[in-house]
XYZ file of C-alpha atoms in Angstrom:
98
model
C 26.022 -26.871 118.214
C 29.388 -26.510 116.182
C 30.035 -22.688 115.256
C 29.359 -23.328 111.213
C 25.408 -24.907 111.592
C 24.886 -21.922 113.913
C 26.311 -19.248 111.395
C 24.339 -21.527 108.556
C 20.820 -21.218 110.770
C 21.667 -17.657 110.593
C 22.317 -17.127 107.258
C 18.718 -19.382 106.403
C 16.912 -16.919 108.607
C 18.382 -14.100 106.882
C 16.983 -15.646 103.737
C 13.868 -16.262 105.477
C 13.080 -12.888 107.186
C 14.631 -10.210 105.374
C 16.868 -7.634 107.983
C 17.137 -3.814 106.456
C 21.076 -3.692 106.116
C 22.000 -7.184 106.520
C 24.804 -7.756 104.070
C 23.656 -11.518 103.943
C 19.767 -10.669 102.823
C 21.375 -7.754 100.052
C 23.583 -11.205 98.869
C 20.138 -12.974 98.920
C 18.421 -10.100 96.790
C 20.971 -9.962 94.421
C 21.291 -13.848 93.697
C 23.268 -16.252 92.482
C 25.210 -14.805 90.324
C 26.445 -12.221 92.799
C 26.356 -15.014 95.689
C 28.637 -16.964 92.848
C 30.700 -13.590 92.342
C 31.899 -13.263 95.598
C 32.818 -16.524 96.154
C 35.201 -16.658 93.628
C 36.784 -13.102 95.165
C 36.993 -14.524 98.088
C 38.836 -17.531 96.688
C 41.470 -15.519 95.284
C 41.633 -13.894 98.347
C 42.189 -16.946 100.173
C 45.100 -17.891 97.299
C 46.683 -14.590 97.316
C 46.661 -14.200 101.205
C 48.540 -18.012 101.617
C 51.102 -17.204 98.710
C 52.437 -14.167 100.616
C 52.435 -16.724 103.960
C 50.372 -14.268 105.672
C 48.672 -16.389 108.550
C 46.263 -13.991 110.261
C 44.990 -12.575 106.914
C 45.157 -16.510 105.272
C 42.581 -17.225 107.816
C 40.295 -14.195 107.579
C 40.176 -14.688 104.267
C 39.340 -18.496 105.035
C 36.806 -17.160 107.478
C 35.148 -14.855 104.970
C 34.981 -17.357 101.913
C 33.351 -20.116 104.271
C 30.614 -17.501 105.219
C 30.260 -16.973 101.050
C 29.961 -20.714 100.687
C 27.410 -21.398 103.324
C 25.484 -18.353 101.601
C 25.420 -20.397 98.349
C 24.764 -23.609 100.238
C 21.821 -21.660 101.621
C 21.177 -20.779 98.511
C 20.497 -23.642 96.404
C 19.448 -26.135 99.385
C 22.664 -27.646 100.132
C 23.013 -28.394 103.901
C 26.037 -28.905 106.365
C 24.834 -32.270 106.931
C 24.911 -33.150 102.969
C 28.538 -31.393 102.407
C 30.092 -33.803 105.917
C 27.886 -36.649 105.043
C 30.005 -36.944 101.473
C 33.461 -35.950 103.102
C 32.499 -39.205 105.471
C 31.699 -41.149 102.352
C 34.807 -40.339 101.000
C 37.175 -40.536 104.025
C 36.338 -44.321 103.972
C 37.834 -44.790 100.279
C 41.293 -45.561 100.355
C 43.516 -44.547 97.322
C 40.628 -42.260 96.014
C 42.979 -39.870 94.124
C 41.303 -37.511 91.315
């Protein structure tokens, strides 16, 4: 099982079965909007981290907004299967600029 479905399952049975002190379930208790919140931090993050061509922090920061996003895929019933099944759909479309 590929290490992003594993850290998903975790995340749903954080959501599930609440863990006193789990930073995921205090994400889930505060909602979307906070879910949504750090997200975009961790975007910027991301942004600010590969403008100063910092590798080791660009991908920690990678690391940490792909946990956020599987949070908010948890959180409105998005799965890793739906997000690759698309990126296959659209790997087969040749000159599919936007």
């Amino acid at each position: 099982m590929d290490i992003l479905q594993q850290l998903y399952d975790t995340v749903l049975e954080r959501k599930d079965e609440k863990q006193e002190g789990s930073y995921t379930c205090y994400l889930f208790e505060q909602g979307l909007d906070k879910i949504l919140k750090k997200c975009g931090e961790e975007c910027s993050e991301v942004i600010i981290a590969a403008k100063n061509g910092h590798h080791e922090d660009t991908v920690g920061e990678i690391a940490d907004l792909t946990y956020h996003v599987l949070v908010l895929m948890a959180q409105r019933g998005i799965t890793p299967d739906d997000v690759e099944n698309l990126l296959r759909s659209r790997r087969s479309k040749a000159g599919n600029l936007k």
